[in-house]
């Protein structure tokens, strides 16, 4: 029998049920978009769950939006549609774009607006500086790594080299590589990840040399690239020579060269410290890490710079109450316990000194000396104006231009001098374009 | 009196075409208009800075060495994919049109690749031909002693994306050629045989002209495919590299717009592509029609 009343009643219950959380204090949702897939995504979710369970006022909703560039594109589209997420992860090359966008709520301001006294001095210096402007932190460093050297100890032993003695200079990289190839311990000496980041940006910082004018772009918008100087031509020229003789095998951009090291083809690998998880999982040989090779005198040895991504707070989200939740979440993320967890799980460095001291106290670095390398290299000496990081407009395109020209150089279609000159000319045009936008 | 079907309701016909019009407007006209607008602008990624720059984006494109290079790359790539793809497909279709045992199995196998999306086709070829772990490269290296490292050598990279795109499109081309071949009346071929024409002569004088409508159709669709739909293959294998050697016009427009966030230049590039597609199709119909026997 059709009874309208029971339908009404059922409908009422349904409506009330959907409103139910409003009776208890409903946690305010904080929307967080990120680009961490696979295992990294699981670790991010673990941190978010820990935070959500640690308090009841806010509920962070972490959403995987695809690759880094997809996250940025999505965030921009959402911002322009006036419905941005509160928190978004942006890769380091997007830093200047974000800083100038007028779309952000600077992290230092957010934290002080919500009553958090953060001891910024306790952050690892090159990490803090990369995302700071005029001494204030604009985005929260999240996943930070730096290139280090990995080497195949078995191949070293087979070539008659001391497996406890990694190459410390580029001359040693060359000599060891030759010996490894002559003794047939591997078919190539070394390969690299992220060509521009490891071989240009970091090599220059490591040798105390500027990458661009205006303190690498930190001091102003009228910036020009400086990578085609004598050091640049020498270093890239050597790489080209080694590429020709097979000592160096180019394996593509990003992490696409990983298999060359993992399957034993190349005995030395200059790669992100965050590649350690993959290497630990996939390498079937004994390996260890060391600091980046250096060219020695007359160059100084300073510190390497970071790469990775940071968390930006976007203005204009529909639910402004959530910003207090964003501050609470960021505060939670920077605690030594969370940072230590993040470091152990992912290989990204812990961003504060107390977190690293905690890892030291726990005996983590002693048990895993390879995980100390990145921190030791970043803190090798206090950063100079040339080694705080990079602040370039249109940096996404500039890195692409540099890598394109490096590929032309490695393939032998351009000399090191030609390729670097072309890279600088093209990059300077992109830098001028960016400056013109914000004049 | 000519019978003209008339809708009683004056609104109904408009209502019936509405969905198609809506789709065209939302997915074609609107984005096309937006591209036109951005083509004359220089904009910051977040849109907080937006300047009218007239034709500066186009001027910059046409004077850019990279764009010239991309144009040449696209030409080589499109020509390679279209010509190679159609020739191989025609050959295979002729073979599959014979009366042999197990024909359905062959035909199914030949049509198979069409069920695979270009991106997936790209990934398959990436795994086959990767310099570090590809099976194909491994045997090629063992057989020839050459390294086939397309991560360094741009010419090999371009060859590889052409081969992968041809393969991804093969099933489609074979299906159409096969359908075309089967529409050719047996009587004509038999008459030619009686007249003493050899197999080659029969193909050239009977099959080829009768196949021309299909060939024109495939020429148009393949050119469009190679220009616009091979994005997935390139993105999965080379991402435009090394050194820009496989950066076709479409891939460049995507990269500049969605990765580099330069909507002005990307908009201008889209307009160039649009014009290019219109000209190409018009040309093909204009000059292709004359050689086609319907």
XYZ file of C-alpha atoms in Angstrom:
733
model
C 0.000 0.000 0.000
C 1.288 3.435 -0.900
C 1.610 5.513 2.184
C 2.826 9.049 1.594
C 3.562 9.543 5.239
C 6.185 6.842 5.490
C 7.870 8.274 2.409
C 7.912 11.686 3.982
C 9.338 10.257 7.133
C 12.028 8.355 5.283
C 12.923 11.506 3.338
C 13.146 13.520 6.519
C 15.448 10.973 8.105
C 17.673 10.991 5.035
C 17.924 14.771 5.050
C 18.670 14.840 8.752
C 21.226 12.079 8.355
C 23.083 14.091 5.770
C 23.104 17.069 8.069
C 24.195 14.967 10.998
C 27.836 16.124 11.200
C 26.548 19.651 11.798
C 25.231 18.569 15.170
C 28.631 17.673 16.504
C 31.364 20.213 15.751
C 32.108 19.273 12.140
C 35.784 19.475 11.261
C 36.513 22.239 8.742
C 37.798 20.710 5.509
C 41.222 21.882 4.303
C 41.826 21.109 0.635
C 45.379 20.104 -0.257
C 46.417 19.271 -3.839
C 49.671 17.468 -4.457
C 51.619 15.611 -7.108
C 53.002 12.699 -5.134
C 52.076 9.384 -6.707
C 52.914 5.807 -5.757
C 54.790 5.222 -2.525
C 55.279 8.963 -1.963
C 51.515 9.452 -2.146
C 51.026 6.807 0.517
C 53.457 8.590 2.816
C 51.716 11.927 2.244
C 48.397 10.302 3.115
C 49.933 8.769 6.248
C 51.028 12.236 7.422
C 47.595 13.679 6.639
C 45.837 10.888 8.533
C 48.119 11.434 11.524
C 47.215 15.113 11.510
C 43.484 14.471 11.158
C 43.561 12.048 14.069
C 45.643 14.383 16.239
C 42.853 17.009 16.444
C 39.182 17.395 15.609
C 38.850 20.990 14.401
C 40.116 20.435 10.844
C 40.158 17.650 8.345
C 42.839 17.858 5.633
C 41.746 16.305 2.340
C 44.820 15.414 0.339
C 44.090 15.010 -3.356
C 46.566 13.629 -5.868
C 46.219 15.821 -8.983
C 48.751 14.110 -11.248
C 52.260 15.171 -12.186
C 53.799 18.428 -10.927
C 52.840 20.378 -14.035
C 49.304 19.035 -13.908
C 48.978 20.176 -10.300
C 50.068 23.700 -11.234
C 47.748 23.855 -14.250
C 44.839 22.616 -12.149
C 45.565 25.082 -9.330
C 45.748 27.995 -11.757
C 42.461 26.987 -13.387
C 40.823 26.664 -9.957
C 42.184 30.010 -8.812
C 40.882 31.728 -11.913
C 37.499 30.077 -11.339
C 37.637 31.542 -7.804
C 37.590 28.174 -6.109
C 41.232 27.330 -5.349
C 42.450 24.658 -2.947
C 43.865 26.059 0.308
C 47.195 24.365 -0.083
C 49.003 23.288 -3.230
C 52.328 21.609 -3.875
C 54.391 23.373 -6.549
C 57.749 22.267 -7.915
C 60.766 24.478 -7.312
C 60.905 25.774 -10.905
C 57.487 27.351 -10.360
C 58.664 29.353 -7.342
C 59.058 32.735 -9.027
C 55.768 32.308 -10.907
C 53.983 31.670 -7.619
C 55.771 34.488 -5.778
C 54.767 37.073 -8.366
C 51.273 35.726 -8.995
C 49.459 37.807 -6.402
C 47.500 34.633 -5.679
C 49.324 33.541 -2.565
C 49.090 33.950 1.164
C 52.763 33.996 2.307
C 53.489 31.242 4.790
C 55.349 33.457 7.281
C 52.306 35.751 7.361
C 49.839 32.886 7.674
C 51.778 31.455 10.593
C 52.024 34.751 12.483
C 48.364 35.624 11.720
C 47.370 32.404 13.434
C 49.667 32.775 16.402
C 52.423 30.313 15.571
C 55.899 31.361 16.680
C 58.111 29.509 14.247
C 61.847 29.417 14.865
C 62.878 29.941 11.231
C 66.540 29.880 12.263
C 66.196 26.186 13.012
C 65.536 25.317 9.335
C 68.317 23.928 7.149
C 69.683 27.115 5.557
C 69.649 26.296 1.808
C 66.135 24.887 2.215
C 64.775 27.978 3.938
C 66.510 30.392 1.587
C 65.217 28.748 -1.585
C 61.648 29.703 -0.716
C 62.318 32.971 1.148
C 62.078 36.534 -0.038
C 63.663 39.388 1.925
C 64.232 37.008 4.803
C 60.631 35.820 5.025
C 59.444 32.346 4.114
C 56.778 32.415 1.391
C 56.077 28.731 0.881
C 56.624 25.785 3.187
C 59.448 23.510 1.996
C 57.975 20.042 1.644
C 59.963 17.566 -0.371
C 63.517 18.796 -0.710
C 66.410 16.858 -2.124
C 69.842 17.595 -3.504
C 71.981 15.717 -6.014
C 74.582 13.364 -4.573
C 76.874 10.685 -5.952
C 75.939 6.997 -5.833
C 78.397 4.303 -6.809
C 78.328 0.575 -7.404
C 80.700 -0.945 -4.837
C 80.745 -4.329 -6.561
C 81.864 -2.776 -9.828
C 84.535 -0.796 -7.972
C 85.855 -3.978 -6.347
C 85.789 -5.837 -9.644
C 87.786 -3.060 -11.274
C 90.408 -3.253 -8.548
C 89.303 0.011 -6.942
C 88.747 0.448 -3.232
C 84.979 0.122 -2.727
C 85.196 2.333 0.344
C 86.827 5.136 -1.653
C 84.286 6.990 -3.824
C 85.571 9.584 -6.297
C 85.813 13.006 -4.651
C 86.976 14.978 -7.684
C 86.038 14.992 -11.348
C 89.562 13.853 -12.190
C 88.913 10.788 -10.057
C 85.530 10.256 -11.705
C 87.347 10.169 -15.033
C 90.223 7.952 -13.869
C 87.961 5.524 -11.976
C 85.594 5.348 -14.943
C 88.419 4.455 -17.303
C 89.651 1.747 -14.994
C 86.124 0.361 -14.539
C 85.614 0.203 -18.290
C 89.044 -1.237 -19.019
C 88.522 -4.010 -16.478
C 85.039 -4.615 -17.883
C 83.381 -4.026 -14.514
C 80.728 -1.878 -16.244
C 80.151 -0.651 -19.779
C 80.092 3.034 -18.870
C 81.632 5.113 -16.127
C 78.843 7.375 -15.006
C 75.426 8.735 -15.836
C 73.295 11.563 -14.454
C 69.711 12.495 -13.589
C 68.018 15.881 -14.157
C 70.778 17.285 -16.429
C 70.283 21.003 -15.772
C 69.760 20.604 -12.046
C 72.725 18.315 -11.400
C 75.273 19.450 -13.999
C 74.579 23.179 -14.291
C 72.645 24.575 -11.324
C 74.216 22.438 -8.618
C 77.688 22.171 -10.102
C 77.921 25.965 -10.115
C 76.629 26.361 -6.555
C 78.920 23.570 -5.346
C 81.864 25.518 -6.793
C 80.600 28.800 -5.322
C 79.769 30.268 -8.731
C 76.639 32.264 -9.585
C 74.081 30.773 -11.969
C 72.522 34.123 -12.822
C 73.068 37.817 -12.142
C 71.203 39.614 -9.325
C 72.258 36.936 -6.807
C 70.700 34.190 -8.918
C 67.590 36.319 -9.340
C 66.941 36.910 -5.630
C 67.800 40.616 -5.862
C 65.726 41.725 -8.834
C 63.885 40.854 -12.015
C 66.434 42.067 -14.568
C 68.347 38.818 -14.498
C 70.734 37.222 -16.958
C 72.082 33.714 -16.986
C 75.819 33.248 -16.395
C 76.329 29.607 -17.256
C 78.501 30.123 -20.361
C 81.558 31.390 -18.508
C 84.915 29.655 -18.451
C 83.857 27.152 -15.800
C 80.669 26.326 -17.692
C 82.521 25.751 -20.951
C 85.156 23.665 -19.215
C 82.745 21.449 -17.300
C 80.235 20.933 -20.106
C 83.093 20.529 -22.590
C 84.470 17.708 -20.441
C 81.043 16.079 -20.279
C 80.777 16.237 -24.076
C 84.243 14.703 -24.424
C 83.309 11.940 -21.988
C 80.005 11.363 -23.754
C 81.944 10.810 -26.951
C 84.395 8.366 -25.405
C 81.611 6.530 -23.557
C 82.817 7.304 -20.027
C 79.609 9.274 -19.597
C 76.375 7.870 -20.956
C 73.476 10.277 -21.250
C 70.223 8.610 -20.239
C 67.651 11.330 -20.742
C 65.967 13.881 -18.508
C 64.453 13.551 -15.067
C 64.898 10.069 -13.684
C 64.882 8.280 -17.021
C 68.545 7.339 -16.621
C 67.830 5.258 -13.494
C 67.976 1.898 -15.321
C 71.535 2.601 -16.500
C 72.761 2.559 -12.906
C 70.269 -0.006 -11.610
C 71.110 -2.666 -14.195
C 74.828 -2.205 -13.664
C 75.639 -0.541 -16.997
C 77.095 2.573 -15.366
C 79.084 2.325 -12.136
C 78.635 5.911 -10.912
C 75.376 7.834 -10.758
C 74.860 11.503 -9.981
C 71.258 11.661 -8.882
C 68.801 13.168 -6.462
C 69.121 12.110 -2.831
C 65.453 11.186 -3.158
C 66.366 8.473 -5.684
C 67.631 6.428 -2.741
C 64.295 4.704 -2.184
C 64.249 3.392 -5.743
C 67.903 2.382 -5.623
C 67.501 0.593 -2.310
C 64.562 -1.317 -3.730
C 65.879 -2.121 -7.188
C 69.686 -2.371 -7.068
C 70.938 -5.940 -6.823
C 74.487 -4.861 -5.962
C 76.198 -3.132 -3.043
C 76.229 0.623 -3.307
C 77.030 3.703 -1.257
C 76.755 7.467 -1.553
C 79.195 10.354 -1.462
C 79.168 14.093 -1.933
C 79.245 15.509 -5.452
C 82.587 15.453 -7.242
C 84.483 18.741 -7.311
C 86.995 20.259 -9.745
C 89.293 21.325 -6.888
C 91.493 24.403 -6.950
C 91.053 27.266 -7.784
C 87.341 26.853 -7.148
C 85.916 27.048 -3.657
C 83.585 24.397 -2.268
C 80.399 25.806 -0.769
C 77.076 23.964 -0.607
C 74.744 22.349 -3.095
C 71.216 23.646 -3.610
C 67.900 21.903 -3.300
C 65.223 20.820 -5.701
C 61.801 19.330 -5.175
C 58.647 21.152 -4.231
C 57.084 23.349 -1.589
C 53.579 23.999 -0.287
C 51.889 27.251 -1.263
C 48.824 28.690 0.414
C 46.419 30.166 -2.122
C 44.298 33.223 -1.395
C 40.604 33.460 -2.076
C 39.433 29.961 -1.172
C 35.683 29.665 -0.623
C 36.001 28.673 3.002
C 38.258 31.212 4.757
C 37.853 29.472 8.142
C 40.126 26.751 6.798
C 43.242 28.967 6.772
C 43.670 28.436 10.495
C 43.619 24.721 9.678
C 46.273 25.212 7.012
C 48.498 26.904 9.601
C 47.927 24.061 12.047
C 48.726 21.489 9.375
C 51.935 23.250 8.297
C 52.973 23.577 11.941
C 52.356 19.853 12.368
C 54.418 19.013 9.252
C 57.472 20.911 10.459
C 57.718 19.107 13.796
C 60.881 16.974 14.167
C 58.880 13.735 14.541
C 56.996 14.259 11.265
C 60.122 15.413 9.460
C 62.081 12.394 10.669
C 59.256 10.096 9.527
C 59.115 11.816 6.124
C 62.884 11.545 5.692
C 63.048 7.873 6.612
C 60.149 6.941 4.384
C 61.050 8.956 1.294
C 64.726 9.927 1.340
C 63.812 13.618 1.102
C 65.807 15.600 3.628
C 64.393 16.643 6.965
C 64.001 20.403 6.666
C 64.907 21.489 10.190
C 68.080 21.081 12.198
C 66.203 19.735 15.243
C 64.736 17.014 13.010
C 68.203 16.089 11.779
C 69.520 16.126 15.349
C 66.665 13.794 16.284
C 67.680 11.448 13.463
C 71.259 11.625 14.727
C 70.171 10.864 18.318
C 68.028 7.965 17.195
C 71.129 6.510 15.538
C 69.449 6.711 12.147
C 72.386 8.325 10.360
C 74.826 5.949 11.962
C 72.790 2.983 10.773
C 72.182 4.609 7.370
C 75.267 6.718 6.632
C 74.148 7.102 3.023
C 71.197 9.142 4.179
C 73.444 11.665 5.882
C 75.236 12.672 2.669
C 72.572 15.100 1.431
C 72.306 16.972 4.709
C 76.094 17.127 5.076
C 76.449 18.500 1.562
C 73.714 21.112 1.972
C 75.289 22.346 5.193
C 78.900 22.028 3.966
C 79.368 25.762 4.527
C 76.938 28.647 5.068
C 75.212 29.598 1.798
C 76.622 32.582 -0.073
C 74.447 34.864 -2.245
C 75.307 32.462 -5.097
C 74.209 29.312 -3.354
C 70.898 30.143 -1.679
C 68.935 28.801 -4.577
C 67.522 30.113 -7.828
C 64.823 32.663 -8.405
C 64.164 32.758 -12.132
C 61.002 33.782 -13.946
C 59.931 31.365 -16.691
C 62.236 28.845 -15.005
C 60.219 25.901 -16.347
C 61.102 26.964 -19.884
C 64.644 27.929 -18.977
C 65.427 24.506 -17.578
C 63.923 23.011 -20.726
C 66.119 25.255 -22.902
C 69.262 24.343 -20.938
C 68.529 20.635 -21.211
C 67.750 20.911 -24.900
C 71.087 22.596 -25.556
C 72.935 20.124 -23.319
C 71.438 17.324 -25.420
C 72.685 19.008 -28.575
C 76.130 19.245 -26.979
C 76.156 15.611 -25.810
C 75.030 14.467 -29.262
C 77.914 16.419 -30.783
C 75.720 18.636 -32.971
C 76.940 21.728 -31.098
C 80.164 22.521 -29.261
C 79.940 23.260 -25.541
C 80.569 26.925 -26.250
C 77.900 27.166 -28.971
C 75.320 25.244 -26.993
C 75.841 27.225 -23.789
C 75.813 30.537 -25.670
C 72.539 29.558 -27.334
C 71.082 28.453 -24.010
C 72.014 31.770 -22.412
C 70.642 33.834 -25.305
C 67.333 31.942 -25.279
C 67.065 32.002 -21.489
C 67.816 35.718 -21.293
C 64.971 36.378 -23.679
C 62.626 34.384 -21.434
C 63.902 36.293 -18.408
C 63.279 39.622 -20.144
C 59.744 38.496 -21.063
C 59.044 37.698 -17.446
C 60.438 41.018 -16.251
C 58.292 42.814 -18.849
C 55.149 41.191 -17.458
C 55.817 42.584 -14.007
C 57.271 45.957 -14.853
C 4.356 18.145 -56.240
C 7.560 17.382 -54.396
C 6.991 15.886 -51.008
C 8.880 17.851 -48.344
C 8.895 16.439 -44.868
C 7.807 19.195 -42.552
C 7.911 19.280 -38.791
C 4.587 20.250 -37.324
C 6.221 21.856 -34.340
C 8.399 24.793 -35.310
C 10.649 24.324 -32.299
C 11.262 20.613 -32.679
C 13.866 20.782 -35.486
C 15.910 23.301 -33.524
C 15.623 21.169 -30.442
C 16.867 18.156 -32.387
C 20.011 19.868 -33.667
C 20.646 21.561 -30.352
C 22.845 18.847 -28.812
C 25.223 18.841 -31.783
C 25.328 22.633 -31.885
C 25.959 22.762 -28.153
C 28.808 20.283 -28.418
C 30.378 22.200 -31.295
C 30.101 25.488 -29.462
C 31.433 24.224 -26.142
C 34.218 21.999 -27.444
C 35.172 23.750 -30.638
C 34.056 27.339 -31.096
C 34.583 28.463 -27.546
C 38.158 27.123 -27.207
C 38.962 28.324 -30.726
C 37.751 31.805 -29.814
C 39.790 31.702 -26.609
C 42.896 30.699 -28.594
C 42.312 33.602 -30.960
C 42.008 35.972 -28.043
C 45.132 34.734 -26.251
C 47.072 34.722 -29.513
C 47.173 38.529 -29.373
C 47.874 38.710 -25.633
C 50.804 38.208 -23.368
C 49.596 36.812 -20.076
C 51.021 35.720 -16.759
C 50.102 32.176 -15.739
C 47.588 33.272 -13.102
C 46.105 35.832 -15.448
C 46.892 38.726 -13.105
C 48.880 40.376 -15.903
C 47.353 40.541 -19.348
C 48.590 42.799 -22.146
C 47.418 43.230 -25.668
C 50.464 42.730 -27.867
C 48.942 42.673 -31.347
C 50.736 40.272 -33.652
C 53.900 40.137 -31.541
C 53.336 36.493 -30.602
C 53.131 35.536 -34.271
C 56.096 37.669 -35.227
C 58.106 35.982 -32.530
C 57.019 32.528 -33.668
C 57.931 33.084 -37.269
C 61.339 34.497 -36.399
C 62.151 31.784 -33.894
C 64.708 29.179 -34.942
C 63.015 26.640 -32.684
C 59.690 27.131 -34.409
C 61.266 26.735 -37.849
C 62.871 23.561 -36.654
C 59.580 22.315 -35.248
C 57.934 23.037 -38.604
C 60.519 20.951 -40.449
C 60.249 18.185 -37.857
C 56.487 18.154 -38.271
C 56.795 17.986 -42.046
C 59.180 15.027 -41.934
C 57.117 13.345 -39.253
C 53.741 13.806 -40.988
C 55.069 12.759 -44.359
C 56.738 9.729 -42.821
C 53.695 8.653 -40.858
C 51.233 9.184 -43.714
C 53.218 7.737 -46.611
C 54.826 4.881 -44.729
C 51.626 4.057 -42.876
C 49.479 3.963 -45.996
C 51.964 1.993 -48.094
C 52.440 -0.693 -45.467
C 48.697 -0.857 -44.815
C 47.909 -1.197 -48.527
C 50.441 -3.993 -48.905
C 49.073 -5.868 -45.918
C 45.463 -5.288 -47.014
C 46.179 -6.736 -50.469
C 47.720 -9.785 -48.801
C 44.780 -10.134 -46.444
C 42.368 -9.874 -49.360
C 43.516 -13.177 -50.825
C 41.671 -16.422 -50.506
C 43.860 -18.244 -48.042
C 43.317 -20.526 -45.075
C 42.965 -18.906 -41.686
C 42.055 -15.560 -43.195
C 39.835 -14.360 -40.298
C 42.696 -14.910 -37.886
C 45.113 -12.864 -40.023
C 42.600 -10.108 -40.481
C 41.847 -9.880 -36.783
C 45.546 -9.798 -35.995
C 46.101 -7.017 -38.520
C 43.280 -4.888 -37.150
C 44.371 -5.403 -33.579
C 46.680 -2.427 -33.072
C 43.791 -0.080 -33.795
C 42.229 -1.029 -30.472
C 45.215 0.483 -28.688
C 45.291 4.162 -27.735
C 48.249 6.169 -29.103
C 49.660 6.723 -25.587
C 49.643 3.001 -24.907
C 51.205 2.339 -28.300
C 53.890 4.843 -27.297
C 54.537 3.069 -24.011
C 54.780 -0.307 -25.771
C 57.400 1.067 -28.156
C 59.210 2.799 -25.321
C 59.652 -0.543 -23.616
C 60.615 -2.251 -26.863
C 63.164 0.314 -27.952
C 64.552 1.885 -24.772
C 68.354 2.183 -25.011
C 68.823 0.815 -21.486
C 66.227 -1.953 -21.230
C 64.532 -2.362 -24.626
C 64.383 -5.847 -26.130
C 64.510 -4.514 -29.659
C 67.548 -2.299 -29.002
C 69.248 -5.195 -27.283
C 69.002 -7.440 -30.356
C 69.713 -4.611 -32.783
C 72.844 -3.815 -30.806
C 73.850 -7.467 -30.758
C 73.284 -7.786 -34.508
C 74.803 -4.523 -35.722
C 77.087 -3.319 -32.955
C 75.407 0.101 -33.093
C 73.942 1.590 -29.923
C 70.625 3.021 -31.212
C 70.644 5.501 -28.360
C 67.760 7.790 -29.314
C 68.107 9.569 -25.974
C 71.141 11.213 -27.579
C 70.640 10.845 -31.347
C 67.680 12.932 -32.533
C 67.386 11.249 -35.945
C 66.866 7.842 -34.393
C 64.334 9.383 -32.008
C 62.360 10.844 -34.900
C 62.485 7.504 -36.728
C 61.240 5.752 -33.632
C 58.203 7.992 -33.086
C 57.354 7.658 -36.792
C 57.476 3.870 -36.583
C 55.408 3.840 -33.385
C 52.786 6.171 -34.903
C 52.607 4.130 -38.109
C 52.081 1.011 -36.049
C 49.407 2.666 -33.908
C 47.508 3.659 -37.060
C 48.062 0.481 -39.053
C 44.864 -1.313 -38.079
C 42.706 1.646 -39.055
C 44.324 1.972 -42.478
C 44.149 -1.752 -43.165
C 40.468 -1.858 -42.239
C 39.632 0.854 -44.763
C 41.835 -0.512 -47.530
C 40.395 -3.964 -46.983
C 36.847 -2.633 -47.214
C 37.816 -0.760 -50.379
C 39.391 -3.831 -51.929
C 36.340 -5.911 -51.237
C 34.089 -3.443 -53.005
C 35.964 -3.886 -56.263
C 33.773 -6.120 -58.470
C 35.385 -9.458 -59.192
C 34.034 -9.274 -62.746
C 36.328 -6.352 -63.585
C 39.391 -8.170 -62.336
C 38.351 -11.346 -64.151
C 37.786 -9.411 -67.367
C 41.274 -7.924 -67.041
C 42.693 -11.392 -66.490
C 40.960 -12.629 -69.629
C 42.486 -9.691 -71.498
C 45.877 -10.966 -70.417
C 46.723 -8.438 -67.700
C 49.339 -9.550 -65.175
C 48.724 -9.282 -61.431
C 50.709 -6.062 -61.306
C 48.855 -4.613 -64.277
C 45.528 -5.581 -62.724
C 46.513 -3.783 -59.539
C 47.721 -0.677 -61.333
C 44.953 -0.307 -63.909
C 41.936 -1.713 -62.071
C 42.429 -1.859 -58.319
C 44.347 1.400 -57.855
C 41.836 3.731 -59.582
C 38.895 2.002 -57.949
C 40.603 2.362 -54.600
C 41.194 6.089 -55.069
C 38.205 7.381 -53.026
C 39.373 5.351 -50.043
C 42.951 6.463 -50.638
C 41.937 10.119 -50.627
C 39.898 9.612 -47.493
C 42.829 7.926 -45.781
C 45.230 10.606 -46.981
C 43.112 13.279 -45.307
C 42.533 11.362 -42.093
C 46.154 10.212 -41.846
C 47.535 13.686 -42.353
C 45.210 14.998 -39.674
C 46.122 12.059 -37.455
C 49.847 12.607 -37.865
C 49.475 16.319 -37.206
C 47.195 16.228 -34.193
C 46.639 12.793 -32.710
C 50.188 11.514 -32.448
C 50.663 13.650 -29.362
C 50.275 10.610 -27.113
C 52.989 8.651 -28.873
C 55.496 11.502 -28.661
C 54.604 12.311 -25.068
C 55.060 8.706 -24.003
C 58.356 8.068 -25.817
C 60.491 11.167 -26.339
C 58.610 14.137 -24.886
C 59.866 16.186 -27.809
C 63.518 15.377 -27.162
C 66.397 14.920 -27.462
C 67.368 18.506 -28.081
C 63.918 19.205 -29.557
C 64.367 16.645 -32.350
C 60.828 15.247 -32.048
C 59.062 18.433 -31.040
C 56.212 18.641 -33.535
C 53.999 21.728 -33.760
C 51.245 20.179 -31.639
C 53.663 18.982 -29.002
C 55.289 22.406 -28.843
C 51.915 24.137 -28.474
C 51.051 21.778 -25.636
C 54.406 22.186 -23.922
C 54.428 25.978 -24.151
C 50.822 26.220 -22.983
C 50.389 23.574 -20.341
C 53.863 23.042 -18.947
C 55.517 26.413 -19.535
C 52.205 28.267 -18.919
C 52.833 30.708 -21.774
C 49.248 30.965 -23.027
C 50.010 33.793 -25.452
C 52.520 31.866 -27.514
C 50.547 28.659 -27.188
C 47.417 30.454 -28.409
C 49.275 31.826 -31.414
C 50.609 28.356 -32.183
C 47.102 26.908 -31.997
C 45.876 29.489 -34.470
C 48.690 28.585 -36.860
C 47.768 24.914 -36.480
C 44.115 25.652 -37.121
C 44.918 27.544 -40.304
C 47.283 24.778 -41.353
C 44.651 22.098 -40.881
C 42.071 24.065 -42.861
C 44.477 24.717 -45.746
C 45.660 21.122 -45.858
C 42.201 19.644 -45.965
C 41.000 22.155 -48.554
C 44.037 21.457 -50.747
C 43.590 17.754 -50.528
C 39.964 17.927 -51.558
C 40.654 20.462 -54.273
C 43.492 18.591 -55.969
C 42.766 15.117 -54.732
C 39.251 15.102 -56.219
C 40.569 15.262 -59.769
C 42.461 12.050 -59.424
C 39.682 10.225 -57.704
C 37.377 7.894 -59.599
C 34.122 7.441 -57.793
